[in-house]
JSON list of C-alpha atoms in Angstrom, two decimals:
[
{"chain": "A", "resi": 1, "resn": "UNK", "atom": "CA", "xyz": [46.63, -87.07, -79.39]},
{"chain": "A", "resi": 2, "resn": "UNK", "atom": "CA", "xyz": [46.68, -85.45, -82.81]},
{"chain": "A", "resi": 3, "resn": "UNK", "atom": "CA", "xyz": [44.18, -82.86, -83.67]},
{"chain": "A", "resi": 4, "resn": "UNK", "atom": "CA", "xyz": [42.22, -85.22, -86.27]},
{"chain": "A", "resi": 5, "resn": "UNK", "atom": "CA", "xyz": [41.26, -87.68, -82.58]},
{"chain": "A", "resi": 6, "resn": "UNK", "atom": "CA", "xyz": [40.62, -84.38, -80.46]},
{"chain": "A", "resi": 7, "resn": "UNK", "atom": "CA", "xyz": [37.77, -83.21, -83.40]},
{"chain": "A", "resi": 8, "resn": "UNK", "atom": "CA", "xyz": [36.50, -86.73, -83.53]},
{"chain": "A", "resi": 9, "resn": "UNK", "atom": "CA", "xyz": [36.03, -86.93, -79.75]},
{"chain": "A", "resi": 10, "resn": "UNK", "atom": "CA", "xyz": [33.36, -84.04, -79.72]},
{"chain": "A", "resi": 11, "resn": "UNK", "atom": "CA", "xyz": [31.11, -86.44, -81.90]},
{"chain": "A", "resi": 12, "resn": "UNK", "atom": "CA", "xyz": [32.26, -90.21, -79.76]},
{"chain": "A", "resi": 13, "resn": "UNK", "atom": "CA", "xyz": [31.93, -88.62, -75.81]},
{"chain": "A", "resi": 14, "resn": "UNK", "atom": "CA", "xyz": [28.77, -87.99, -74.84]},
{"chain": "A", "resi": 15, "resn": "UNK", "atom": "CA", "xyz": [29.72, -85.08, -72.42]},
{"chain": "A", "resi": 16, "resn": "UNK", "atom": "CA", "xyz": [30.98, -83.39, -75.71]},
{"chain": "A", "resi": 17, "resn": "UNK", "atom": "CA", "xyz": [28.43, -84.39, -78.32]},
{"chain": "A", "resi": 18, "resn": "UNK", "atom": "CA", "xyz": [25.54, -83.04, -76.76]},
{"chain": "A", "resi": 19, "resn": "UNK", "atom": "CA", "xyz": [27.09, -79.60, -77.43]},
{"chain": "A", "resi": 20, "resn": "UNK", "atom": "CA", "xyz": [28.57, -80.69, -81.15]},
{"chain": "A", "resi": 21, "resn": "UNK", "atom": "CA", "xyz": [25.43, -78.83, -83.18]},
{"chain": "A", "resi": 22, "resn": "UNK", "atom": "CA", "xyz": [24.10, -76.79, -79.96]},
{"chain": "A", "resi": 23, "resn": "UNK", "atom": "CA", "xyz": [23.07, -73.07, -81.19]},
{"chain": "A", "resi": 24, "resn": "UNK", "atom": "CA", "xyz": [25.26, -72.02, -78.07]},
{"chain": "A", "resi": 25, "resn": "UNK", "atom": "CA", "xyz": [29.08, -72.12, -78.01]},
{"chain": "A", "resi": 26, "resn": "UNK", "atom": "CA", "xyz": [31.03, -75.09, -76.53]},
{"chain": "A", "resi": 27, "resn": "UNK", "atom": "CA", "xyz": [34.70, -75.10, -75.94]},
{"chain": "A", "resi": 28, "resn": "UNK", "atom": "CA", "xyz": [37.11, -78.31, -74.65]},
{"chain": "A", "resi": 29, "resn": "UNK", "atom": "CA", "xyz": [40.06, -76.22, -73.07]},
{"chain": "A", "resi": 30, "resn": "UNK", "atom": "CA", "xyz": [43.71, -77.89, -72.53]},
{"chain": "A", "resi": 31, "resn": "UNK", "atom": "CA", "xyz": [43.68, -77.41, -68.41]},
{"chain": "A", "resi": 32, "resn": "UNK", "atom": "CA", "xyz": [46.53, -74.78, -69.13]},
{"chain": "A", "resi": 33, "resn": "UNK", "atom": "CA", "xyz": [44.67, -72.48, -71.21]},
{"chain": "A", "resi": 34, "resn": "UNK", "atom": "CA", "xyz": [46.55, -73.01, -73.65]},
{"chain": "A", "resi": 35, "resn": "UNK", "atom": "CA", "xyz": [44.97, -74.28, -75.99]},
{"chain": "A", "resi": 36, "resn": "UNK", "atom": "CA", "xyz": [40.97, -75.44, -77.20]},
{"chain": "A", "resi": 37, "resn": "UNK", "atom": "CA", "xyz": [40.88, -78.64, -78.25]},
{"chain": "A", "resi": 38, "resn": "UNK", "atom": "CA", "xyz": [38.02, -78.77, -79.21]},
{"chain": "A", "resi": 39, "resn": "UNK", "atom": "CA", "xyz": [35.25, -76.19, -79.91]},
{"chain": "A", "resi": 40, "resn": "UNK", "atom": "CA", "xyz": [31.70, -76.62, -81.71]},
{"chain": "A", "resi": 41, "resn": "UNK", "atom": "CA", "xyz": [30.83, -74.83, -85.04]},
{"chain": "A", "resi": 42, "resn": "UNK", "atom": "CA", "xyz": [29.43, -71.52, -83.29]},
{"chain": "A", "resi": 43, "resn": "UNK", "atom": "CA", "xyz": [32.42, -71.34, -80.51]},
{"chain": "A", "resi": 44, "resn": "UNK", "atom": "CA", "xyz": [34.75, -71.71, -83.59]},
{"chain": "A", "resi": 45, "resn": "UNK", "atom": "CA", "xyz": [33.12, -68.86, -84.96]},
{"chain": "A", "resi": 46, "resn": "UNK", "atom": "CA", "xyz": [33.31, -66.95, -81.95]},
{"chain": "A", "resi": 47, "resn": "UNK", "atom": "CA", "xyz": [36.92, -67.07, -81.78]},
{"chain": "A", "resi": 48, "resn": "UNK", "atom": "CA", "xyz": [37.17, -66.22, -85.40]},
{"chain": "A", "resi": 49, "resn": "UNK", "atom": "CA", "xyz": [38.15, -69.72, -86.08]},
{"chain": "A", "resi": 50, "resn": "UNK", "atom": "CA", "xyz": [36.55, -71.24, -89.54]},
{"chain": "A", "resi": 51, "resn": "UNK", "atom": "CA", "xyz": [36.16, -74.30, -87.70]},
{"chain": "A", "resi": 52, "resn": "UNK", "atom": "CA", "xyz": [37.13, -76.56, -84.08]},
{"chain": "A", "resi": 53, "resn": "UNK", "atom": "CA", "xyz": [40.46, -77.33, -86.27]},
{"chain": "A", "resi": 54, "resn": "UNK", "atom": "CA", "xyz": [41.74, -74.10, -87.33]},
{"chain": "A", "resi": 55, "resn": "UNK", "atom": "CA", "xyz": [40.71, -72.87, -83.70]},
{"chain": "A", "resi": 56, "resn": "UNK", "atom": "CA", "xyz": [42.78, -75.91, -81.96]},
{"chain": "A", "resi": 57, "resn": "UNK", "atom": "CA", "xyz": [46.39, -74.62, -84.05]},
{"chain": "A", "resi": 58, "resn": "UNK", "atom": "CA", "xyz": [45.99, -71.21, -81.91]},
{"chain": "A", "resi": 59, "resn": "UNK", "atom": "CA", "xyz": [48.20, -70.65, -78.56]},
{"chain": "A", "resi": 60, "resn": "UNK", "atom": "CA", "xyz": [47.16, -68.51, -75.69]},
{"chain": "A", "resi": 61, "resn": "UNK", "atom": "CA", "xyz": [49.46, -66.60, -74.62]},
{"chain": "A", "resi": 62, "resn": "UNK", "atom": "CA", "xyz": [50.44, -65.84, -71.54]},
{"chain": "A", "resi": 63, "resn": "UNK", "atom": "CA", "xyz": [48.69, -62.29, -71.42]},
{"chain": "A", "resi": 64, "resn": "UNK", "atom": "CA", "xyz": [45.30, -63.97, -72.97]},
{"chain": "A", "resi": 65, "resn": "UNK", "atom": "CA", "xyz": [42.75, -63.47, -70.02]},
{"chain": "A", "resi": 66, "resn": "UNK", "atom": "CA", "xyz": [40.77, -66.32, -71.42]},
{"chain": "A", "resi": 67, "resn": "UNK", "atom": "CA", "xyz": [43.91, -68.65, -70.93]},
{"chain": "A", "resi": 68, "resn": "UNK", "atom": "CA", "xyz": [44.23, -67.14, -67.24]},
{"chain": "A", "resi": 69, "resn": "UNK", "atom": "CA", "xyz": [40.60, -67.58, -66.55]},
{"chain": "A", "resi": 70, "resn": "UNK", "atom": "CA", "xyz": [41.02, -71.84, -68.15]},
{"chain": "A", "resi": 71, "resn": "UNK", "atom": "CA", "xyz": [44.06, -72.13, -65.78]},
{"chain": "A", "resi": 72, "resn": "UNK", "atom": "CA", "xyz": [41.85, -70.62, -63.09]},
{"chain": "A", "resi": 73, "resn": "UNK", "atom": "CA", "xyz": [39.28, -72.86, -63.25]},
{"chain": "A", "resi": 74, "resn": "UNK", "atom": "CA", "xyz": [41.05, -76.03, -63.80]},
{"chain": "A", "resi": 75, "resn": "UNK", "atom": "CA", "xyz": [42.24, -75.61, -60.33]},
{"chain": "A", "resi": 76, "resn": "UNK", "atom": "CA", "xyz": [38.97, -74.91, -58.66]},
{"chain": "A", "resi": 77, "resn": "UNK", "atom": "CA", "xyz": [36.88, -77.44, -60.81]},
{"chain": "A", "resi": 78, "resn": "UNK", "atom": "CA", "xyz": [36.02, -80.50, -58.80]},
{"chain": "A", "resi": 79, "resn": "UNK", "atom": "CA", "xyz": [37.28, -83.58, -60.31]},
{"chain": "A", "resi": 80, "resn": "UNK", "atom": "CA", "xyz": [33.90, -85.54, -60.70]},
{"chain": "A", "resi": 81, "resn": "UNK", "atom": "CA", "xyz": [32.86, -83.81, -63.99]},
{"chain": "A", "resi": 82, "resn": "UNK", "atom": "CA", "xyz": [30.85, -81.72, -61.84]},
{"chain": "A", "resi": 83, "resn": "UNK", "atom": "CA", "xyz": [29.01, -78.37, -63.88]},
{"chain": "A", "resi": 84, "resn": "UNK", "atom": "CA", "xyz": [29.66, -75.31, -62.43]},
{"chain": "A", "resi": 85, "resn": "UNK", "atom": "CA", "xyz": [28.00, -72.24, -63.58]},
{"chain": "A", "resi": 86, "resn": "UNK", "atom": "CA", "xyz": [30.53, -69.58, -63.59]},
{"chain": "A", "resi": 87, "resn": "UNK", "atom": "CA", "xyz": [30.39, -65.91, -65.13]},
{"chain": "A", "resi": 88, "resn": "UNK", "atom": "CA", "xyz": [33.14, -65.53, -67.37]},
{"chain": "A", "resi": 89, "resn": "UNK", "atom": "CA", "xyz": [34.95, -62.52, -69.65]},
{"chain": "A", "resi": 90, "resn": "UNK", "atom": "CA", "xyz": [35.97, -63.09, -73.40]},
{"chain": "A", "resi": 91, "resn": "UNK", "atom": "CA", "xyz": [33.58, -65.56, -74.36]},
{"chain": "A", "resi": 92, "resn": "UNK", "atom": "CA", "xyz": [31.91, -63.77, -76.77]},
{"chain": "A", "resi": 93, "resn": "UNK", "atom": "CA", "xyz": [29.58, -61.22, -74.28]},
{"chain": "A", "resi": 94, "resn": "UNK", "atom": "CA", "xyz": [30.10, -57.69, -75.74]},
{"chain": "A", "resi": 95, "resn": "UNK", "atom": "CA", "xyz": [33.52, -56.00, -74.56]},
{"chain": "A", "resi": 96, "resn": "UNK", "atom": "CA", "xyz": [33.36, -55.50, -70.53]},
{"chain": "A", "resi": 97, "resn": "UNK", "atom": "CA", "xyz": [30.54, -57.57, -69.79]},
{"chain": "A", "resi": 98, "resn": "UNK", "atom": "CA", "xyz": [30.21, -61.42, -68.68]},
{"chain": "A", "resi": 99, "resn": "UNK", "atom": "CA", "xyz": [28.59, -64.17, -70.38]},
{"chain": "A", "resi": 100, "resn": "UNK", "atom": "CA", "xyz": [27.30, -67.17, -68.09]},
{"chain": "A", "resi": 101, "resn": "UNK", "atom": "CA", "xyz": [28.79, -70.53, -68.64]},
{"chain": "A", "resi": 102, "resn": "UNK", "atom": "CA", "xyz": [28.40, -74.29, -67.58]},
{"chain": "A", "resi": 103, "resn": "UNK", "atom": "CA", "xyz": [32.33, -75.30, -66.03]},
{"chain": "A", "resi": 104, "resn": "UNK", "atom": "CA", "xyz": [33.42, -78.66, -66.11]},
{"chain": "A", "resi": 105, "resn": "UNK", "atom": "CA", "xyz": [36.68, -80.65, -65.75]},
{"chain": "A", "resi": 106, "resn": "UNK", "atom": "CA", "xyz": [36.57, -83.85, -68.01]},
{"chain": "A", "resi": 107, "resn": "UNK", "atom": "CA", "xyz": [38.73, -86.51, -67.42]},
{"chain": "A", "resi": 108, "resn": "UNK", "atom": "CA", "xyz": [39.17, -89.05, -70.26]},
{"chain": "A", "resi": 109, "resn": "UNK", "atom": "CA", "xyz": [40.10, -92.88, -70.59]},
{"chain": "A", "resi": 110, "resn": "UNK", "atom": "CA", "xyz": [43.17, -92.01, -72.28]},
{"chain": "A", "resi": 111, "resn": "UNK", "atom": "CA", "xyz": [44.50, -90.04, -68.88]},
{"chain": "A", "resi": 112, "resn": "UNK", "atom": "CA", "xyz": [43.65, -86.57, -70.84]},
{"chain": "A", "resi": 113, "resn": "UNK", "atom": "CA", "xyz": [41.88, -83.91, -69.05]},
{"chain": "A", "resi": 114, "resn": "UNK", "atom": "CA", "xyz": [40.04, -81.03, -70.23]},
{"chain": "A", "resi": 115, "resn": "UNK", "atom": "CA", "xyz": [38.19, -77.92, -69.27]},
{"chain": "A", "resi": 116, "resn": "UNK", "atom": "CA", "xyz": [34.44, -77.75, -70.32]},
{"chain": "A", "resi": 117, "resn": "UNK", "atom": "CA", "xyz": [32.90, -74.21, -71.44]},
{"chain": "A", "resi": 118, "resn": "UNK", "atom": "CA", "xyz": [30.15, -74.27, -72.50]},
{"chain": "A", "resi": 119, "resn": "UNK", "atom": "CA", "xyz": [27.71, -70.93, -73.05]},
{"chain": "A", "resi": 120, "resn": "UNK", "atom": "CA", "xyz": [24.51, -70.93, -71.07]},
{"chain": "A", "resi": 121, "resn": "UNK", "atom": "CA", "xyz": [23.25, -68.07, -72.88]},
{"chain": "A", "resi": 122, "resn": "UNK", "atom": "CA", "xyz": [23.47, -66.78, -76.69]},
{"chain": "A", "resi": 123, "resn": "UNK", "atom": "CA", "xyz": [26.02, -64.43, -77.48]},
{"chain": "A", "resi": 124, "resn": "UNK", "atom": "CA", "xyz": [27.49, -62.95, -80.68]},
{"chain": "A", "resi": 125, "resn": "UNK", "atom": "CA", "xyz": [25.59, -63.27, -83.92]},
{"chain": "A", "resi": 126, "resn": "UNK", "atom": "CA", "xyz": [23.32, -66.04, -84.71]},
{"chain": "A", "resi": 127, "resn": "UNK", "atom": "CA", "xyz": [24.72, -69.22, -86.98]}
]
């Protein structure tokens, strides 16, 4: 799926468009940690992304605790879609602290799967 189809399925899935224009960031992680494939305005931002596009070109490297954390969960994450809260490091709570986060594991039509993280709390700057 090109990254054009991974922006447009924030706005088409439901489990993704309820976070599209939410004032708290939303990420759709590859199950790797790889990559985001899709992120709302404010996680964009949060990423220093100008936008879910420019933030879905970026690879996680290996070191990136964020990926290890994505790669983490997608093991643990129960298969029905299921939220999870889960307290998490690097998503934009200030440096050493945790920000709380709803956890799911998304499973598409097209046999795609994807993490879910989305912020239950504001962090950063307001939008």
């Amino acid at each position: 799926m090109n990254n054009a189809e991974l922006q447009l399925r924030g706005v088409g899935d439901p489990r993704l468009a309820v976070h599209a224009t939410s004032a708290l960031p939303a990420w759709l992680w590859s199950v790797d940690g790889t990559r985001v494939l899709w992120a709302n305005p404010v996680g964009a931002r949060l990423f220093g992304a100008a936008n879910g596009a420019a933030l879905a070109k970026k690879i996680f490297g290996p070191a990136d605790s964020r990926r290890r954390q994505i790669a983490q969960l997608a093991r643990t994450l129960p298969p029905t879609g299921a939220i999870r809260l889960e307290r998490l490091r690097g998503f934009g709570a200030a440096l050493g602290a945790l920000v709380t986060c709803g956890c799911a594991r998304l499973d598409f039509a097209d046999g795609g799967h994807g993490i879910l993280i989305a912020s239950a709390e504001a962090v950063g700057r307001a939008m």
